[in-house]
């Protein structure tokens, strides 16, 4: 091989080495840029999730009940007040008693009687009566037996009704709006956090507000308005 050929070969090898170095540099830049984009997307998604779904943990024990709520706690027992801690409340579940014409006190006393009869496991944090009275049966720091798999992270409200239609009286309706708006504010919840028993299990509860979806939508609108006007 002549010196000329050797020189050409050397230059060719140098050129190839420079090209490979340039490609590696471009590849590193591309990977760095791509990784940065992925990190930005992940960070943005986390930020969006926190904005839409996350709220600061609420100290449930520190919430003070207003004077328009009567506290009449059930006797601790395995059937209606097991004492299991409610660590966080991410929703409010509306029910109807399915026991036409009964009062808030009668339903509260029925829950309490289960401590002796053990007939079933059922209860609720709150019961709203036909005249709009509200009785708290279980502290917000404990679960109730009302909403199946959502017992562990929701507050339950049972509503009395005068007849088989399940439609609430005006007094019951107004107290439900007031209670839900107050709970939403205390628990730092959004409008979508108020649901029906039906939305969890498909059970026709609260009956009237499952049969007539527009009435449920109207109830949620009234809660939203009451919260905006008062809190």
mmCIF file of C-alpha atoms in Angstrom:
data_model
loop_
_atom_site.group_PDB
_atom_site.id
_atom_site.type_symbol
_atom_site.label_atom_id
_atom_site.label_comp_id
_atom_site.label_asym_id
_atom_site.label_seq_id
_atom_site.Cartn_x
_atom_site.Cartn_y
_atom_site.Cartn_z
ATOM 1 C CA UNK A 1 0.000 0.000 0.000
ATOM 2 C CA UNK A 2 1.417 3.324 -1.083
ATOM 3 C CA UNK A 3 1.710 6.328 1.179
ATOM 4 C CA UNK A 4 -1.088 8.005 -0.783
ATOM 5 C CA UNK A 5 -3.404 5.085 -0.173
ATOM 6 C CA UNK A 6 -2.470 4.995 3.494
ATOM 7 C CA UNK A 7 -3.220 8.710 3.821
ATOM 8 C CA UNK A 8 -6.603 8.268 2.095
ATOM 9 C CA UNK A 9 -7.394 5.356 4.397
ATOM 10 C CA UNK A 10 -6.389 7.390 7.442
ATOM 11 C CA UNK A 11 -8.572 10.298 6.368
ATOM 12 C CA UNK A 12 -11.487 7.957 5.665
ATOM 13 C CA UNK A 13 -11.158 6.355 9.100
ATOM 14 C CA UNK A 14 -10.945 9.796 10.715
ATOM 15 C CA UNK A 15 -14.043 10.874 8.792
ATOM 16 C CA UNK A 16 -15.925 7.745 9.879
ATOM 17 C CA UNK A 17 -14.859 8.278 13.493
ATOM 18 C CA UNK A 18 -16.008 11.921 13.350
ATOM 19 C CA UNK A 19 -19.327 10.827 11.834
ATOM 20 C CA UNK A 20 -19.854 8.184 14.548
ATOM 21 C CA UNK A 21 -19.010 10.780 17.200
ATOM 22 C CA UNK A 22 -21.521 13.190 15.673
ATOM 23 C CA UNK A 23 -24.229 10.492 15.563
ATOM 24 C CA UNK A 24 -23.571 9.557 19.211
ATOM 25 C CA UNK A 25 -23.787 13.206 20.219
ATOM 26 C CA UNK A 26 -27.065 13.639 18.332
ATOM 27 C CA UNK A 27 -28.422 10.429 19.863
ATOM 28 C CA UNK A 28 -27.525 11.610 23.384
ATOM 29 C CA UNK A 29 -29.188 14.968 22.692
ATOM 30 C CA UNK A 30 -32.308 13.220 21.362
ATOM 31 C CA UNK A 31 -32.529 10.868 24.365
ATOM 32 C CA UNK A 32 -32.013 13.785 26.762
ATOM 33 C CA UNK A 33 -34.676 15.862 25.009
ATOM 34 C CA UNK A 34 -37.112 12.922 24.835
ATOM 35 C CA UNK A 35 -36.558 12.118 28.539
ATOM 36 C CA UNK A 36 -37.170 15.766 29.414
ATOM 37 C CA UNK A 37 -40.454 15.735 27.477
ATOM 38 C CA UNK A 38 -41.545 12.540 29.274
ATOM 39 C CA UNK A 39 -40.712 14.089 32.659
ATOM 40 C CA UNK A 40 -42.704 17.218 31.792
ATOM 41 C CA UNK A 41 -45.703 15.090 30.743
ATOM 42 C CA UNK A 42 -45.530 13.008 33.944
ATOM 43 C CA UNK A 43 -45.178 16.093 36.117
ATOM 44 C CA UNK A 44 -48.095 17.756 34.319
ATOM 45 C CA UNK A 45 -50.277 14.670 34.745
ATOM 46 C CA UNK A 46 -49.482 14.518 38.465
ATOM 47 C CA UNK A 47 -50.277 18.214 38.822
ATOM 48 C CA UNK A 48 -53.575 17.788 36.939
ATOM 49 C CA UNK A 49 -54.522 14.772 39.058
ATOM 50 C CA UNK A 50 -53.853 16.674 42.266
ATOM 51 C CA UNK A 51 -55.855 19.638 41.026
ATOM 52 C CA UNK A 52 -58.864 17.554 40.011
ATOM 53 C CA UNK A 53 -58.964 14.821 42.614
ATOM 54 C CA UNK A 54 -56.734 15.505 45.559
ATOM 55 C CA UNK A 55 -57.606 17.567 48.578
ATOM 56 C CA UNK A 56 -55.851 18.024 51.851
ATOM 57 C CA UNK A 57 -56.629 15.417 54.491
ATOM 58 C CA UNK A 58 -59.333 16.700 56.798
ATOM 59 C CA UNK A 59 -59.219 16.172 60.544
ATOM 60 C CA UNK A 60 -62.704 14.695 60.944
ATOM 61 C CA UNK A 61 -62.494 14.832 64.737
ATOM 62 C CA UNK A 62 -62.046 18.606 64.601
ATOM 63 C CA UNK A 63 -65.300 19.281 62.744
ATOM 64 C CA UNK A 64 -67.823 20.995 65.014
ATOM 65 C CA UNK A 65 -71.493 20.195 64.455
ATOM 66 C CA UNK A 66 -73.817 23.197 64.032
ATOM 67 C CA UNK A 67 -76.730 23.615 66.432
ATOM 68 C CA UNK A 68 -79.272 22.567 63.787
ATOM 69 C CA UNK A 69 -77.957 18.998 63.988
ATOM 70 C CA UNK A 70 -79.015 16.898 66.974
ATOM 71 C CA UNK A 71 -76.379 14.414 68.106
ATOM 72 C CA UNK A 72 -77.885 11.174 69.404
ATOM 73 C CA UNK A 73 -75.189 8.572 68.909
ATOM 74 C CA UNK A 74 -75.932 4.867 68.703
ATOM 75 C CA UNK A 75 -74.625 2.513 71.369
ATOM 76 C CA UNK A 76 -71.370 0.974 70.078
ATOM 77 C CA UNK A 77 -72.137 -2.524 68.775
ATOM 78 C CA UNK A 78 -71.106 -4.841 65.908
ATOM 79 C CA UNK A 79 -74.345 -4.386 63.923
ATOM 80 C CA UNK A 80 -74.835 -0.646 63.536
ATOM 81 C CA UNK A 81 -71.922 1.163 65.160
ATOM 82 C CA UNK A 82 -68.822 -1.023 64.955
ATOM 83 C CA UNK A 83 -66.451 1.835 65.821
ATOM 84 C CA UNK A 84 -64.294 1.245 62.745
ATOM 85 C CA UNK A 85 -62.341 4.461 62.021
ATOM 86 C CA UNK A 86 -63.352 6.525 59.005
ATOM 87 C CA UNK A 87 -59.900 7.668 57.937
ATOM 88 C CA UNK A 88 -61.067 9.988 55.178
ATOM 89 C CA UNK A 89 -64.365 11.054 53.617
ATOM 90 C CA UNK A 90 -64.255 11.390 49.846
ATOM 91 C CA UNK A 91 -67.990 11.303 49.217
ATOM 92 C CA UNK A 92 -71.503 11.834 50.574
ATOM 93 C CA UNK A 93 -74.113 9.146 49.877
ATOM 94 C CA UNK A 94 -77.833 9.955 49.874
ATOM 95 C CA UNK A 95 -80.334 7.221 50.831
ATOM 96 C CA UNK A 96 -84.044 6.907 51.567
ATOM 97 C CA UNK A 97 -85.303 4.885 54.506
ATOM 98 C CA UNK A 98 -87.713 2.713 52.443
ATOM 99 C CA UNK A 99 -89.975 2.891 55.499
ATOM 100 C CA UNK A 100 -92.758 5.375 54.597
ATOM 101 C CA UNK A 101 -94.115 7.666 57.282
ATOM 102 C CA UNK A 102 -91.469 6.927 59.907
ATOM 103 C CA UNK A 103 -89.617 9.692 61.722
ATOM 104 C CA UNK A 104 -85.911 10.378 62.057
ATOM 105 C CA UNK A 105 -86.078 9.308 65.718
ATOM 106 C CA UNK A 106 -87.798 6.028 64.870
ATOM 107 C CA UNK A 107 -85.157 5.165 62.283
ATOM 108 C CA UNK A 108 -82.367 6.158 64.658
ATOM 109 C CA UNK A 109 -83.887 3.956 67.379
ATOM 110 C CA UNK A 110 -84.207 1.067 64.932
ATOM 111 C CA UNK A 111 -80.482 1.289 64.171
ATOM 112 C CA UNK A 112 -79.773 1.327 67.888
ATOM 113 C CA UNK A 113 -82.019 -1.691 68.564
ATOM 114 C CA UNK A 114 -79.754 -3.826 66.375
ATOM 115 C CA UNK A 115 -77.263 -3.819 69.250
ATOM 116 C CA UNK A 116 -79.723 -6.154 70.996
ATOM 117 C CA UNK A 117 -81.454 -7.994 68.158
ATOM 118 C CA UNK A 118 -78.521 -8.420 65.761
ATOM 119 C CA UNK A 119 -81.074 -8.850 62.961
ATOM 120 C CA UNK A 120 -78.924 -7.158 60.334
ATOM 121 C CA UNK A 121 -76.108 -4.648 59.893
ATOM 122 C CA UNK A 122 -77.328 -1.197 58.905
ATOM 123 C CA UNK A 123 -76.987 2.423 60.043
ATOM 124 C CA UNK A 124 -76.276 5.939 58.816
ATOM 125 C CA UNK A 125 -74.287 8.940 59.951
ATOM 126 C CA UNK A 126 -77.342 11.184 59.638
ATOM 127 C CA UNK A 127 -81.111 10.755 59.418
ATOM 128 C CA UNK A 128 -83.312 13.587 58.142
ATOM 129 C CA UNK A 129 -86.927 13.527 59.327
ATOM 130 C CA UNK A 130 -90.226 14.458 57.690
ATOM 131 C CA UNK A 131 -90.179 17.881 59.354
ATOM 132 C CA UNK A 132 -86.574 18.546 58.373
ATOM 133 C CA UNK A 133 -85.017 17.578 61.715
ATOM 134 C CA UNK A 134 -81.522 16.111 61.439
ATOM 135 C CA UNK A 135 -80.185 13.492 63.841
ATOM 136 C CA UNK A 136 -76.544 12.435 63.823
ATOM 137 C CA UNK A 137 -76.295 8.760 64.756
ATOM 138 C CA UNK A 138 -72.586 8.102 64.252
ATOM 139 C CA UNK A 139 -69.535 10.405 64.646
ATOM 140 C CA UNK A 140 -67.787 11.447 61.439
ATOM 141 C CA UNK A 141 -64.690 9.665 62.704
ATOM 142 C CA UNK A 142 -66.398 6.253 62.357
ATOM 143 C CA UNK A 143 -67.892 4.335 59.442
ATOM 144 C CA UNK A 144 -71.595 3.571 59.134
ATOM 145 C CA UNK A 145 -73.204 0.480 57.598
ATOM 146 C CA UNK A 146 -75.077 2.121 54.711
ATOM 147 C CA UNK A 147 -73.176 2.221 51.444
ATOM 148 C CA UNK A 148 -71.645 -1.221 50.935
ATOM 149 C CA UNK A 149 -68.062 -1.009 49.623
ATOM 150 C CA UNK A 150 -68.113 2.767 50.037
ATOM 151 C CA UNK A 151 -68.669 2.582 53.810
ATOM 152 C CA UNK A 152 -64.932 3.024 54.222
ATOM 153 C CA UNK A 153 -64.697 6.492 52.644
ATOM 154 C CA UNK A 154 -68.133 8.128 52.654
ATOM 155 C CA UNK A 155 -70.603 9.906 54.913
ATOM 156 C CA UNK A 156 -74.155 8.554 54.696
ATOM 157 C CA UNK A 157 -77.480 10.392 54.930
ATOM 158 C CA UNK A 158 -80.825 8.571 55.303
ATOM 159 C CA UNK A 159 -83.924 10.589 54.385
ATOM 160 C CA UNK A 160 -87.441 9.913 55.648
ATOM 161 C CA UNK A 161 -90.355 10.109 53.198
ATOM 162 C CA UNK A 162 -94.122 10.167 53.677
ATOM 163 C CA UNK A 163 -95.231 7.554 51.133
ATOM 164 C CA UNK A 164 -94.229 4.736 48.790
ATOM 165 C CA UNK A 165 -93.051 7.107 46.030
ATOM 166 C CA UNK A 166 -89.967 7.925 48.054
ATOM 167 C CA UNK A 167 -90.327 11.639 47.322
ATOM 168 C CA UNK A 168 -89.040 13.796 50.175
ATOM 169 C CA UNK A 169 -91.149 16.448 51.834
ATOM 170 C CA UNK A 170 -90.093 20.042 51.234
ATOM 171 C CA UNK A 171 -88.747 20.196 54.789
ATOM 172 C CA UNK A 172 -86.690 17.014 54.308
ATOM 173 C CA UNK A 173 -85.457 18.217 50.910
ATOM 174 C CA UNK A 174 -84.398 21.613 52.235
ATOM 175 C CA UNK A 175 -82.536 20.069 55.171
ATOM 176 C CA UNK A 176 -80.789 17.635 52.823
ATOM 177 C CA UNK A 177 -79.627 20.528 50.636
ATOM 178 C CA UNK A 178 -78.391 22.399 53.709
ATOM 179 C CA UNK A 179 -76.626 19.367 55.209
ATOM 180 C CA UNK A 180 -74.938 18.335 51.953
ATOM 181 C CA UNK A 181 -73.681 21.871 51.286
ATOM 182 C CA UNK A 182 -72.329 22.111 54.826
ATOM 183 C CA UNK A 183 -70.650 18.690 54.653
ATOM 184 C CA UNK A 184 -69.146 19.463 51.243
ATOM 185 C CA UNK A 185 -67.592 22.589 52.696
ATOM 186 C CA UNK A 186 -66.329 20.945 55.886
ATOM 187 C CA UNK A 187 -64.882 17.959 54.021
ATOM 188 C CA UNK A 188 -63.496 20.051 51.144
ATOM 189 C CA UNK A 189 -65.400 18.026 48.547
ATOM 190 C CA UNK A 190 -66.512 18.865 45.027
ATOM 191 C CA UNK A 191 -70.050 18.636 43.620
ATOM 192 C CA UNK A 192 -69.411 15.253 42.009
ATOM 193 C CA UNK A 193 -68.715 13.781 45.450
ATOM 194 C CA UNK A 194 -72.446 13.691 46.264
ATOM 195 C CA UNK A 195 -73.871 10.408 45.008
ATOM 196 C CA UNK A 196 -76.822 8.057 45.496
ATOM 197 C CA UNK A 197 -76.754 4.551 46.913
ATOM 198 C CA UNK A 198 -77.873 3.615 43.395
ATOM 199 C CA UNK A 199 -74.605 4.944 41.957
ATOM 200 C CA UNK A 200 -72.660 2.426 44.053
ATOM 201 C CA UNK A 201 -74.695 -0.780 43.820
ATOM 202 C CA UNK A 202 -77.561 -0.156 41.391
ATOM 203 C CA UNK A 203 -80.081 -0.377 44.239
ATOM 204 C CA UNK A 204 -83.174 1.817 43.695
ATOM 205 C CA UNK A 205 -82.194 4.177 46.481
ATOM 206 C CA UNK A 206 -83.219 6.920 46.977
ATOM 207 C CA UNK A 207 -86.160 5.606 44.940
ATOM 208 C CA UNK A 208 -87.774 8.820 43.688
ATOM 209 C CA UNK A 209 -84.408 10.355 42.780
ATOM 210 C CA UNK A 210 -83.402 7.257 40.831
ATOM 211 C CA UNK A 211 -86.673 6.993 38.906
ATOM 212 C CA UNK A 212 -86.598 10.677 38.044
ATOM 213 C CA UNK A 213 -83.073 11.617 37.054
ATOM 214 C CA UNK A 214 -84.076 15.238 36.473
ATOM 215 C CA UNK A 215 -85.112 15.487 40.126
ATOM 216 C CA UNK A 216 -81.690 14.253 41.210
ATOM 217 C CA UNK A 217 -80.021 16.763 38.895
ATOM 218 C CA UNK A 218 -82.235 19.474 40.377
ATOM 219 C CA UNK A 219 -81.271 18.461 43.907
ATOM 220 C CA UNK A 220 -77.570 18.670 43.085
ATOM 221 C CA UNK A 221 -78.090 22.078 41.479
ATOM 222 C CA UNK A 222 -79.863 23.302 44.617
ATOM 223 C CA UNK A 223 -76.986 22.035 46.780
ATOM 224 C CA UNK A 224 -74.475 23.811 44.561
ATOM 225 C CA UNK A 225 -76.453 27.058 44.742
ATOM 226 C CA UNK A 226 -76.896 26.827 48.517
ATOM 227 C CA UNK A 227 -73.167 26.284 48.996
ATOM 228 C CA UNK A 228 -72.303 29.192 46.707
ATOM 229 C CA UNK A 229 -74.740 31.500 48.544
ATOM 230 C CA UNK A 230 -73.785 30.472 52.076
ATOM 231 C CA UNK A 231 -70.189 29.295 52.061
#
